[in-house]
Coordinates of C-alpha atoms in Angstrom, one line a residue:
M19 CA 11.1 -23.0 7.4
H20 CA 8.2 -23.8 10.6
S21 CA 5.0 -25.7 9.2
L22 CA 1.4 -24.1 9.6
S23 CA 0.8 -26.9 12.3
I24 CA 3.5 -26.0 14.1
F25 CA 3.3 -22.0 14.4
A26 CA -0.6 -22.6 14.8
A27 CA 0.7 -24.5 18.2
A28 CA 3.4 -22.1 18.6
T29 CA 0.9 -19.0 18.7
A30 CA -1.6 -21.1 20.3
A31 CA 0.2 -22.0 23.3
L32 CA 1.7 -17.9 23.9
F33 CA -2.5 -17.4 23.3
G34 CA -5.2 -19.2 24.0
T35 CA -7.8 -19.8 22.4
T36 CA -10.0 -16.6 23.4
Q37 CA -7.4 -14.8 22.1
A38 CA -9.7 -14.1 18.8
F39 CA -9.1 -11.7 16.0
I40 CA -9.1 -11.8 12.0
R41 CA -5.8 -10.4 9.5
F42 CA -5.5 -9.2 6.3
G43 CA -3.0 -7.9 4.3
C44 CA -3.1 -4.9 1.8
G45 CA -1.2 -6.0 -0.6
N46 CA -1.0 -3.1 -2.7
Y47 CA -1.1 0.9 -1.4
L48 CA -4.4 2.8 -2.4
V49 CA -2.2 6.0 -2.9
E50 CA 1.5 7.6 -1.4
D51 CA 0.3 11.4 -1.0
R52 CA 0.6 13.8 1.1
V53 CA -2.8 13.9 2.3
D54 CA -4.6 13.2 5.5
P55 CA -8.1 13.7 6.0
I56 CA -7.9 14.3 9.4
V57 CA -5.2 15.8 10.3
D58 CA -5.3 18.8 7.0
P59 CA -8.8 18.6 5.8
G60 CA -8.7 20.1 2.6
T61 CA -4.8 21.0 2.5
V62 CA -1.6 19.7 1.8
S63 CA 0.0 18.1 4.8
G64 CA 2.6 18.5 6.3
H65 CA 4.5 14.4 5.3
V66 CA 4.1 11.9 2.8
H67 CA 1.8 8.5 3.6
K68 CA 1.5 5.8 2.5
I69 CA -2.5 5.2 2.0
V70 CA -4.2 1.3 2.1
G71 CA -7.8 0.9 2.0
G72 CA -11.2 2.1 -0.2
S73 CA -11.1 4.7 -3.4
G74 CA -13.4 6.9 -1.2
F75 CA -10.6 8.8 0.3
S76 CA -10.1 11.8 0.0
W77 CA -9.4 15.3 0.9
K78 CA -12.6 16.1 3.1
M79 CA -14.1 12.1 2.9
D80 CA -16.4 12.0 5.2
Y81 CA -18.0 8.1 6.2
A82 CA -20.6 8.2 3.0
D83 CA -17.4 8.9 0.9
A84 CA -15.7 5.9 2.8
R85 CA -19.0 3.6 1.9
A86 CA -19.3 4.9 -1.1
S87 CA -15.6 3.1 -2.5
T88 CA -15.8 0.9 -5.8
C89 CA -12.8 -0.5 -5.0
S90 CA -10.0 -1.3 -2.4
S91 CA -6.5 -2.5 -1.8
C92 CA -7.9 -4.5 1.1
P93 CA -9.3 -8.0 0.8
I94 CA -12.4 -7.5 2.6
K95 CA -14.9 -5.6 0.5
Q96 CA -17.6 -4.5 3.0
D97 CA -14.6 -3.0 5.4
L98 CA -13.8 0.4 2.4
S99 CA -12.1 1.6 5.8
N100 CA -9.2 3.9 5.5
Y101 CA -5.4 2.9 6.6
W102 CA -2.5 4.7 7.0
T103 CA 1.3 5.2 8.4
P104 CA 4.4 7.9 6.9
K105 CA 6.7 7.2 4.0
L106 CA 10.0 5.7 5.1
Y107 CA 13.2 7.4 3.4
F108 CA 16.7 6.9 3.7
Q109 CA 19.3 9.4 4.4
N110 CA 22.6 9.4 2.5
K111 CA 25.9 10.4 3.3
N112 CA 25.2 13.4 0.6
G113 CA 22.2 15.0 2.4
T114 CA 19.4 13.0 -0.1
F115 CA 16.7 10.4 0.6
V116 CA 16.2 8.0 -1.5
N117 CA 12.3 5.8 -0.9
V118 CA 12.7 2.1 1.3
P119 CA 10.4 0.3 -0.4
T120 CA 8.4 -2.7 1.2
V121 CA 10.3 -6.6 1.2
G122 CA 9.1 -8.2 -1.2
D123 CA 8.8 -5.2 -3.9
S124 CA 11.6 -3.8 -6.3
A125 CA 13.7 -0.8 -5.5
A126 CA 11.0 1.3 -7.7
D127 CA 8.8 0.8 -4.5
M128 CA 6.5 0.7 -6.9
N129 CA 3.8 -2.0 -5.1
G130 CA 3.4 -2.8 -0.8
G131 CA 1.2 -2.5 1.8
M132 CA 0.5 -3.0 5.3
T133 CA -1.2 -5.8 7.6
V134 CA -4.1 -5.4 9.5
Y135 CA -5.3 -6.7 12.1
Y136 CA -8.9 -6.9 14.0
L137 CA -8.1 -8.1 17.7
Q138 CA -10.6 -8.6 20.4
R139 CA -8.6 -7.7 23.1
G140 CA -10.1 -6.3 26.9
P141 CA -10.8 -7.7 30.5
N142 CA -14.4 -8.4 28.6
P143 CA -13.4 -9.3 24.9
A144 CA -17.4 -10.8 25.0
N145 CA -18.2 -7.5 25.2
L146 CA -16.6 -5.4 21.9
T147 CA -18.2 -2.6 20.6
A148 CA -17.5 -2.0 16.7
F149 CA -16.9 1.5 15.1
P150 CA -19.5 3.5 15.2
E151 CA -20.2 5.2 11.0
G152 CA -18.1 8.4 11.4
F153 CA -15.5 7.7 13.5
R154 CA -12.0 8.0 12.9
M155 CA -8.9 7.8 15.4
L156 CA -5.1 8.9 15.4
A157 CA -2.3 6.9 17.3
G158 CA 1.2 8.1 18.2
N159 CA 2.6 11.5 18.0
P160 CA 4.0 12.7 15.0
N161 CA 6.0 15.4 17.2
K162 CA 7.6 12.8 19.2
R163 CA 11.3 12.2 19.0
T164 CA 11.5 10.6 22.9
Y165 CA 10.2 7.7 24.9
D166 CA 8.4 9.0 27.4
G167 CA 7.4 4.8 28.8
D168 CA 3.3 6.0 28.8
F169 CA 0.6 3.5 26.6
A170 CA 0.9 5.1 24.5
S171 CA 5.1 5.9 23.4
Q172 CA 4.9 1.8 24.1
A173 CA 2.8 1.4 21.7
V174 CA 4.6 1.7 18.2
S175 CA 7.7 -0.4 18.3
F176 CA 9.9 -2.0 15.5
A177 CA 10.7 -6.2 15.3
C178 CA 14.4 -6.3 13.1
L179 CA 13.7 -9.8 11.3
G180 CA 16.5 -11.7 10.8
T181 CA 18.4 -11.3 13.7
S182 CA 17.4 -12.5 17.8
N183 CA 17.0 -9.2 18.7
A184 CA 14.4 -8.0 20.7
E185 CA 11.5 -5.3 19.4
T186 CA 12.1 -2.0 20.1
N187 CA 10.3 1.5 20.1
G188 CA 12.6 3.7 18.1
F189 CA 14.3 2.6 15.2
P190 CA 17.1 0.0 15.9
N191 CA 20.5 1.0 15.2
Y192 CA 21.7 -1.9 13.4
N193 CA 20.9 -3.6 9.9
C194 CA 18.0 -6.1 9.8
P195 CA 18.7 -8.6 7.3
G196 CA 14.6 -9.9 7.4
G197 CA 13.6 -6.1 6.9
L198 CA 12.3 -4.0 9.4
R199 CA 8.7 -4.3 10.6
A200 CA 6.9 -1.2 11.8
Q201 CA 4.1 -1.8 14.6
I202 CA 1.8 0.6 15.7
F203 CA -1.2 0.0 18.2
F204 CA -3.9 2.2 18.2
P205 CA -6.1 3.1 21.5
S206 CA -9.0 0.7 22.0
C207 CA -10.8 2.5 25.1
W208 CA -13.8 5.0 23.9
D209 CA -15.5 7.6 25.6
G210 CA -19.0 6.2 23.7
V211 CA -20.5 10.0 22.9
N212 CA -17.5 11.4 20.6
L213 CA -16.1 10.7 16.8
D214 CA -13.1 12.2 17.0
S215 CA -12.0 15.1 18.3
S216 CA -10.0 18.4 18.1
D217 CA -6.6 16.5 18.1
H218 CA -7.8 12.8 16.5
R219 CA -6.7 11.5 19.8
S220 CA -8.7 12.5 23.4
H221 CA -12.3 11.2 22.7
M222 CA -9.9 7.4 22.5
A223 CA -7.6 6.0 25.6
Y224 CA -4.6 3.4 26.1
P225 CA -6.5 0.9 29.1
A226 CA -6.0 2.7 32.8
T227 CA -4.5 -0.4 34.4
G228 CA -3.1 -3.4 33.0
A229 CA -1.1 -2.6 29.6
Y230 CA -1.4 -0.5 26.5
N231 CA -2.7 -4.0 24.3
S232 CA -4.9 -5.5 26.3
G233 CA -6.7 -3.8 30.1
T234 CA -9.2 -2.1 31.5
C235 CA -10.0 1.2 30.1
P236 CA -10.5 4.3 32.5
G237 CA -13.8 6.0 33.8
S238 CA -13.3 8.9 31.0
H239 CA -12.9 6.2 27.7
P240 CA -15.7 3.1 29.3
V241 CA -16.5 2.0 26.1
Q242 CA -14.1 -0.5 25.3
T243 CA -14.2 -1.7 21.6
V244 CA -12.3 -3.5 19.4
S245 CA -8.4 -3.5 19.5
I246 CA -6.9 -2.9 16.0
F247 CA -3.3 -2.6 15.0
Y248 CA -0.9 -2.4 11.8
E249 CA 2.5 -3.5 10.5
I250 CA 4.7 -2.4 7.6
L251 CA 7.2 -4.7 6.2
Y252 CA 10.2 -2.3 4.4
D253 CA 13.2 -4.0 2.6
T254 CA 15.6 -2.1 4.8
N255 CA 18.5 -4.2 4.3
S256 CA 18.6 -3.5 0.5
F257 CA 20.3 -0.4 2.3
A258 CA 22.9 -2.8 4.1
N259 CA 26.2 -1.7 2.2
E260 CA 25.0 1.8 1.9
W261 CA 25.2 3.0 6.2
W262 CA 27.6 5.5 7.2
G263 CA 28.1 7.9 10.5
S264 CA 27.4 6.6 13.9
S265 CA 23.8 5.8 13.9
Q266 CA 21.0 4.3 11.5
P267 CA 20.2 6.6 8.4
F268 CA 16.8 6.0 7.5
V269 CA 14.1 9.4 8.5
L270 CA 10.5 8.6 8.2
S271 CA 8.3 11.2 6.1
N272 CA 7.5 14.6 8.7
G273 CA 12.0 14.2 9.0
D274 CA 12.6 12.0 12.2
K275 CA 15.2 9.7 12.4
T276 CA 14.7 8.6 15.4
G277 CA 11.5 5.9 15.2
Y278 CA 9.3 7.4 18.4
S279 CA 7.5 9.6 16.0
F280 CA 5.6 6.3 13.9
H281 CA 2.2 7.0 13.9
G282 CA -1.3 5.4 12.2
D283 CA -4.3 7.0 10.6
F284 CA -8.4 5.3 11.0
V285 CA -11.5 6.8 9.3
N286 CA -14.2 4.1 10.0
G287 CA -16.0 2.9 6.8
W288 CA -16.5 -0.3 7.9
D289 CA -20.9 -1.8 7.3
V290 CA -21.1 -1.5 10.6
P291 CA -23.1 -4.5 11.3
T292 CA -20.6 -6.9 9.7
L293 CA -18.1 -5.9 12.3
Q294 CA -19.6 -5.8 15.3
K295 CA -20.6 -9.6 13.9
V296 CA -16.6 -10.5 13.1
I297 CA -16.0 -9.3 16.4
D298 CA -19.2 -11.2 17.4
T299 CA -19.0 -14.7 16.5
C300 CA -15.3 -15.1 14.6
Q301 CA -12.4 -16.9 16.1
D302 CA -10.1 -18.9 14.3
P303 CA -9.0 -22.0 15.9
N304 CA -5.9 -22.5 14.3
A305 CA -5.0 -19.2 16.1
Q306 CA -4.4 -17.4 12.4
G307 CA -6.6 -14.8 11.8
A308 CA -7.7 -16.6 8.6
L309 CA -10.6 -14.4 6.8
D310 CA -11.6 -17.7 5.7
K311 CA -12.4 -19.1 8.7
C312 CA -14.8 -15.7 9.4
A313 CA -17.9 -17.0 7.9
V314 CA -19.4 -13.3 8.0
I315 CA -16.8 -12.3 5.6
A316 CA -15.5 -15.5 3.8
D317 CA -17.2 -15.2 0.3
S318 CA -17.3 -11.5 0.0
L319 CA -13.5 -11.3 -0.3
Y320 CA -11.6 -9.1 -3.3
T321 CA -9.6 -10.6 -5.3
S322 CA -5.5 -9.8 -5.3
N323 CA -5.9 -8.9 -9.1
E324 CA -8.8 -7.0 -7.8
M325 CA -7.0 -5.0 -4.8
N326 CA -3.6 -3.8 -7.5
S327 CA -6.0 -2.5 -9.6
C328 CA -7.2 -0.4 -7.3
R329 CA -4.8 2.5 -7.5
L330 CA -5.6 6.4 -7.1
T331 CA -3.6 9.0 -9.1
P332 CA -1.5 11.4 -6.7
Q333 CA -2.8 14.9 -6.0
I334 CA 0.2 16.8 -5.6
N335 CA 2.8 18.0 -7.8
E336 CA 5.6 17.1 -6.5
Q337 CA 8.4 14.0 -6.4
I338 CA 8.2 11.5 -3.6
R339 CA 10.3 8.7 -5.1
G340 CA 13.8 8.6 -6.0
T341 CA 17.0 11.0 -4.7
L342 CA 15.0 13.7 -3.6
K343 CA 17.1 16.7 -2.1
A344 CA 14.4 17.4 0.2
L345 CA 12.0 15.3 2.3
P346 CA 8.5 16.5 0.4
G347 CA 6.6 19.3 2.9
C348 CA 10.1 20.6 3.4
N349 CA 10.6 18.1 6.9
P350 CA 14.5 18.4 7.8
V351 CA 15.5 15.9 9.8
T352 CA 16.1 15.9 13.9
S353 CA 16.6 13.9 16.2
T354 CA 15.1 15.9 19.7
A355 CA 12.5 18.4 20.5
A356 CA 14.8 20.6 20.3
E357 CA 16.2 20.3 17.0
L358 CA 12.3 20.1 16.1
A359 CA 12.0 23.3 17.5
A360 CA 14.2 25.1 16.2
A361 CA 13.3 23.8 12.9
K362 CA 9.7 24.9 12.2
A363 CA 11.4 28.3 13.8
N364 CA 13.1 28.5 11.7
P365 CA 12.8 26.5 8.4
V366 CA 15.3 26.2 5.4
C367 CA 13.0 25.8 2.5
T368 CA 9.4 26.7 2.0
D369 CA 6.8 24.4 0.6
T370 CA 4.5 25.7 -2.4
S371 CA 2.9 22.3 -3.3
G372 CA -0.6 22.5 -4.1
I373 CA -3.7 20.5 -5.1
Y374 CA -4.1 19.3 -8.4
N375 CA -6.8 17.4 -10.9
P376 CA -5.0 13.9 -10.7
V377 CA -5.4 12.9 -14.6
T378 CA -4.9 9.4 -15.9
T379 CA -2.1 9.1 -18.7
F380 CA -1.7 6.2 -21.1
T381 CA -0.6 6.8 -25.1
D382 CA -3.3 8.8 -27.3
Y383 CA -3.9 6.8 -30.7
T384 CA -6.7 8.9 -32.6
S385 CA -4.7 10.4 -34.8
S386 CA -4.7 6.6 -36.2
G387 CA -8.1 5.8 -35.5
W388 CA -8.2 4.6 -32.5
S389 CA -9.7 5.7 -29.3
F390 CA -8.4 4.6 -25.1
L391 CA -11.3 2.9 -23.1
G392 CA -9.3 3.2 -20.0
C393 CA -7.1 0.4 -18.1
A394 CA -9.2 -2.5 -17.8
T395 CA -8.8 -5.8 -16.2
D396 CA -6.9 -9.5 -17.6
D397 CA -7.0 -13.1 -16.3
G398 CA -3.9 -15.1 -17.0
S399 CA -6.6 -18.1 -17.1
S400 CA -9.2 -16.4 -19.3
R401 CA -8.6 -13.4 -21.1
T402 CA -10.2 -10.5 -21.7
L403 CA -9.0 -10.3 -25.1
T404 CA -9.5 -14.1 -27.3
G405 CA -8.9 -13.0 -30.2
A406 CA -5.2 -13.6 -31.0
S407 CA -2.0 -12.6 -29.4
T408 CA 1.6 -12.1 -29.2
V409 CA 2.4 -13.7 -26.3
Y410 CA 4.5 -16.7 -28.4
T411 CA 6.0 -15.0 -30.7
A412 CA 10.0 -14.4 -30.8
G413 CA 11.2 -11.1 -30.5
A414 CA 7.5 -9.3 -30.2
G415 CA 8.1 -9.0 -26.0
A416 CA 11.5 -6.9 -26.7
S417 CA 10.0 -4.4 -29.2
M418 CA 6.1 -3.5 -28.1
T419 CA 4.3 -0.4 -29.1
I420 CA 1.5 0.8 -29.6
E421 CA 1.9 0.7 -33.1
M422 CA 3.3 -2.3 -32.9
C423 CA 0.2 -3.9 -31.1
A424 CA -2.2 -1.8 -33.1
S425 CA -1.0 -3.1 -36.6
F426 CA -0.5 -6.5 -34.6
C427 CA -4.8 -6.6 -34.8
E428 CA -4.8 -4.6 -37.8
T429 CA -3.9 -7.1 -39.9
S430 CA -7.0 -9.2 -39.6
N431 CA -9.6 -6.2 -38.8
F432 CA -10.0 -7.1 -34.6
Q433 CA -12.8 -3.8 -33.2
Y434 CA -10.0 -3.4 -29.9
F435 CA -6.2 -4.0 -28.9
G436 CA -5.5 -3.8 -25.7
V437 CA -0.8 -3.9 -24.5
E438 CA -0.3 -5.4 -20.9
Y439 CA 2.9 -6.3 -18.7
G440 CA 5.4 -3.8 -20.7
S441 CA 5.7 -6.5 -23.8
Q442 CA 2.0 -8.2 -23.9
C443 CA -0.3 -7.8 -27.6
F444 CA -4.5 -9.3 -27.1
C445 CA -6.8 -8.6 -30.1
G446 CA -10.3 -9.3 -30.4
N447 CA -14.0 -8.1 -31.3
S448 CA -15.9 -7.8 -28.2
V449 CA -14.8 -7.5 -24.5
A450 CA -16.9 -8.8 -21.6
A451 CA -19.4 -6.3 -19.5
D452 CA -17.2 -7.0 -16.3
R453 CA -13.9 -5.7 -17.9
I454 CA -14.9 -3.0 -19.3
P455 CA -12.7 0.3 -17.5
N456 CA -14.9 2.2 -15.3
T457 CA -13.9 5.6 -16.4
S458 CA -16.6 7.3 -14.3
S459 CA -14.8 6.6 -10.4
N460 CA -11.1 8.1 -9.8
V461 CA -9.4 4.4 -9.7
I462 CA -7.2 4.7 -12.4
G463 CA -6.0 0.6 -12.4
N464 CA -3.3 -0.9 -11.7
C465 CA -1.5 0.5 -16.1
R466 CA 1.4 1.6 -15.8
M467 CA 4.9 -0.2 -17.1
P468 CA 6.4 1.9 -19.8
C469 CA 6.8 -0.4 -23.6
N470 CA 9.6 -2.4 -23.9
G471 CA 9.5 -1.2 -27.1
N472 CA 9.4 2.5 -26.5
S473 CA 9.7 4.0 -22.9
A474 CA 7.3 7.5 -24.2
E475 CA 4.7 5.0 -24.3
F476 CA 2.0 3.6 -21.8
C477 CA 2.0 -0.7 -22.1
G478 CA -0.4 -1.7 -19.0
G479 CA 1.0 -3.6 -16.5
A480 CA 0.2 -7.0 -14.5
L481 CA -2.5 -8.2 -15.1
A482 CA -4.1 -4.9 -16.2
L483 CA -4.4 -3.7 -20.0
D484 CA -4.6 -0.3 -21.7
L485 CA -7.0 -1.4 -23.8
Y486 CA -8.5 0.7 -27.4
K487 CA -11.2 0.0 -29.8
R488 CA -11.2 0.7 -32.9
C489 CA -13.2 4.5 -34.3
E490 CA -15.8 4.2 -36.3
A491 CA -16.2 4.9 -39.9
G492 CA -17.5 8.9 -39.9
Q493 CA -17.0 9.8 -36.2
K494 CA -15.2 11.7 -34.5
C495 CA -12.5 9.7 -32.5
V496 CA -12.6 10.3 -28.6
N497 CA -10.6 8.8 -25.9
A498 CA -12.0 7.7 -22.4
A499 CA -13.4 10.7 -20.0
G500 CA -11.0 11.5 -17.4
Y501 CA -8.1 10.9 -19.1
S502 CA -4.8 12.7 -19.7
S503 CA -2.7 11.4 -23.0
G504 CA 1.0 11.4 -21.7
N505 CA 4.5 10.6 -21.6
P506 CA 5.8 8.8 -18.8
A507 CA 9.3 8.9 -19.8
T508 CA 8.7 13.0 -18.6
V509 CA 11.3 14.7 -16.4
S510 CA 9.9 14.8 -13.4
P511 CA 10.4 17.3 -11.5
D512 CA 13.5 18.8 -9.3
P513 CA 12.3 19.5 -6.0
G514 CA 15.8 21.6 -5.2
A515 CA 14.8 23.5 -2.2
S516 CA 11.4 24.1 -1.8
S517 CA 10.4 20.0 -2.7
T518 CA 8.3 21.3 -5.0
S519 CA 9.3 23.0 -8.8
G520 CA 8.2 22.0 -11.9
A521 CA 5.4 21.1 -13.6
S522 CA 5.2 17.4 -14.7
T523 CA 4.3 14.4 -12.6
L524 CA 5.5 11.0 -14.5
I525 CA 8.3 9.6 -15.5
V526 CA 10.2 6.1 -16.2
S527 CA 13.1 4.7 -14.0
S528 CA 15.7 3.9 -17.5
A529 CA 17.3 0.3 -14.6
A530 CA 15.3 -2.7 -14.8
A531 CA 13.8 -4.4 -12.0
T532 CA 14.9 -7.2 -10.5
P533 CA 12.4 -10.1 -10.0
T534 CA 12.5 -10.9 -6.6
L535 CA 10.2 -13.3 -3.7
A536 CA 10.1 -12.8 -0.8
V537 CA 7.4 -13.9 2.0
S538 CA 7.1 -12.1 5.4
K539 CA 5.7 -14.4 8.4
G540 CA 5.8 -12.9 11.4
M541 CA 3.3 -12.4 15.0
S542 CA 3.2 -9.2 16.8
E543 CA 0.2 -8.6 18.2
A544 CA -1.8 -11.7 17.6
V545 CA -0.1 -13.4 14.5
S546 CA 1.3 -12.4 11.7
G547 CA 1.4 -14.5 8.6
S548 CA 0.6 -12.2 5.4
V549 CA 2.4 -12.4 2.6
S550 CA 3.5 -8.6 2.1
S551 CA 3.8 -9.3 -2.2
I552 CA 5.4 -11.3 -4.7
A553 CA 6.6 -10.3 -7.5
S554 CA 7.5 -13.3 -10.0
D555 CA 8.8 -12.9 -14.0
S556 CA 5.5 -13.4 -15.9
E557 CA 1.6 -13.2 -14.9
E558 CA 1.1 -16.2 -15.3
A559 CA 3.3 -17.8 -12.6
A560 CA 2.6 -15.3 -10.5
S561 CA -0.5 -18.1 -9.8
S562 CA 1.8 -20.5 -8.9
V563 CA 4.7 -18.8 -6.8
S564 CA 0.8 -17.4 -4.6
S565 CA 0.0 -20.9 -4.6
A566 CA 3.0 -22.6 -3.6
V567 CA 3.2 -19.5 -1.3
S568 CA -0.5 -20.0 0.5
S569 CA 0.6 -24.0 0.5
S570 CA 4.3 -23.2 2.7
Y571 CA 2.3 -20.8 4.8
M572 CA -1.2 -19.8 6.1
T573 CA -4.7 -18.9 3.4
N574 CA -7.2 -16.1 4.4
S575 CA -9.5 -17.3 1.7
A576 CA -9.2 -20.8 -1.0
S577 CA -7.0 -18.9 -2.8
A578 CA -5.1 -16.8 -1.0
S579 CA -5.7 -14.0 -2.6
N580 CA -6.5 -11.8 0.1
S581 CA -2.9 -11.7 1.5
I582 CA -0.6 -12.0 -1.4
T583 CA 0.2 -9.6 -4.0
A584 CA 1.2 -10.8 -7.3
T585 CA 2.8 -7.6 -9.4
A586 CA 5.3 -8.0 -12.1
P587 CA 9.1 -6.5 -12.5
T588 CA 8.3 -2.9 -13.2
T589 CA 10.7 0.1 -14.9
T590 CA 8.3 2.4 -14.4
A591 CA 8.3 5.1 -11.1
E592 CA 4.9 7.3 -10.9
V593 CA 5.6 10.6 -9.9
Y594 CA 8.8 10.0 -9.8
S595 CA 12.6 10.1 -10.3
S596 CA 14.9 7.0 -11.5
A597 CA 14.9 4.2 -8.7
P598 CA 18.1 2.9 -6.5
S599 CA 19.8 0.9 -7.9
S600 CA 19.6 -1.7 -5.2
Q601 CA 16.8 -3.7 -5.3
A602 CA 15.2 -5.6 -3.0
T603 CA 16.2 -9.4 -2.4
A604 CA 14.5 -12.3 -1.6
T605 CA 13.6 -13.0 1.6
A606 CA 11.8 -15.7 3.3
S607 CA 11.9 -14.5 7.2
Q608 CA 9.6 -15.4 9.6
G609 CA 9.2 -15.4 13.3
V610 CA 7.4 -15.3 16.5
G611 CA 7.5 -12.0 18.1
K612 CA 6.9 -10.9 21.4
C613 CA 2.7 -10.6 23.0
H614 CA 2.0 -6.7 22.1

């Protein structure tokens, strides 16, 4: 493992001191869903996306919606933008599909986001423009099935970590021990007028000369903006023993088996003056793009817990994880333009999915005199409920249920109880105002784990409490507005031929996930040192793991909270069927890639 100083020296030599940038890890996805407010506003999108960023993300979102976000799965509070890419699947020999998790997550694929770079590139990096209010764009082409060699094609690449192989523009036809890192560089030449265009690309352009990532803008698009670049590290190695046939088995959610159609979307949610200051002033002397070296934003970053708790409910009633008979949206697997055209002309199945009103599920306990308040955040060093707990009670964790926790707290007449991590019960007589769940927004929090003692009940999540309050005598016992009771063991819809049949929306995998630790560190567009995710076998261990990683690698803040995601092993799979048996393996990979 390279030390930070050696890594910094290597990257400084490659890029020089003028290659300024910021880089941050959006350690968790906001939602994974067939929603695309750029290409398909107000309607169901054609394929599943992995979406990170502000909670204002919605079907018809605009700049005002983005700025109204109450949280973000990315670290910078002044950046409420949304970033998304297609999801990756593994195709089995029998034709079924399994979701591919990001490195560091379990096979249940419950966590994992992406790394985003803002790069000061171009012939005059001192004179770059921030994206204006209302700006949005798309990079890549979901219909592409061949490599054309133009700048737009060069801007899509894949790094096979754990090998010495060069990056490729399509999926490599060999296994990647350290994971497959999908990468896309957005165009940075703007026409200076339009915030969007009919194809969501024409108002932007790649350079006319030089390279796709650094060159002179064409006269038609004279305004040089800051450059953005995405990385998503998928744990393809967890399928290493399941390859079949003569070609690689991975496919994007749009049905593309070549990888050439990898694409990304961006909706600006920045406070624009802040972004301009970042562009003008933030130059990390260590060439790490660390946020704590950028004074404009260093003191206004979300913690890991805040980012992890920023989750939206999927709004398409369909299965997107587990073993699928067809890709969501009925996207047949294609490798050529002719195959894609034939598939569109003669579809093999019909997508009838519709939008539904999202609800957050929990376990209703009003019949026993307790009302559900929502999913509250917790802190291992400063608990939300401080009266009593079962954390050190022998055998309690393995048999934890809502009833057990309520009874435990009722014995001492506590007014609140909360369950978290599937196994822990806490009691108290008060809750701090900043820990009361905000039920006025569509953010559901991180309470998605079934109870160890009853998989038909919910028991919070990692540093996330399913919080209950004793109902007052003589008053109606009512749960928090916007929540609907449910059962995590409900059977999810079988996609069958249409990928849409059935109405249930949640299922729990019965297979326990293996705790994993993975640290992804590589450099593509500048210096990639973000930690994709960390899974530990206890909430308390997560903080110590975070400290250890930050001391060995980089820190984007004093606590590294903006780039490290700590998550518990989970047995849930939201809106999905059981996860594949293969688990993400513990991996530590690092490399210096080509200069994008």
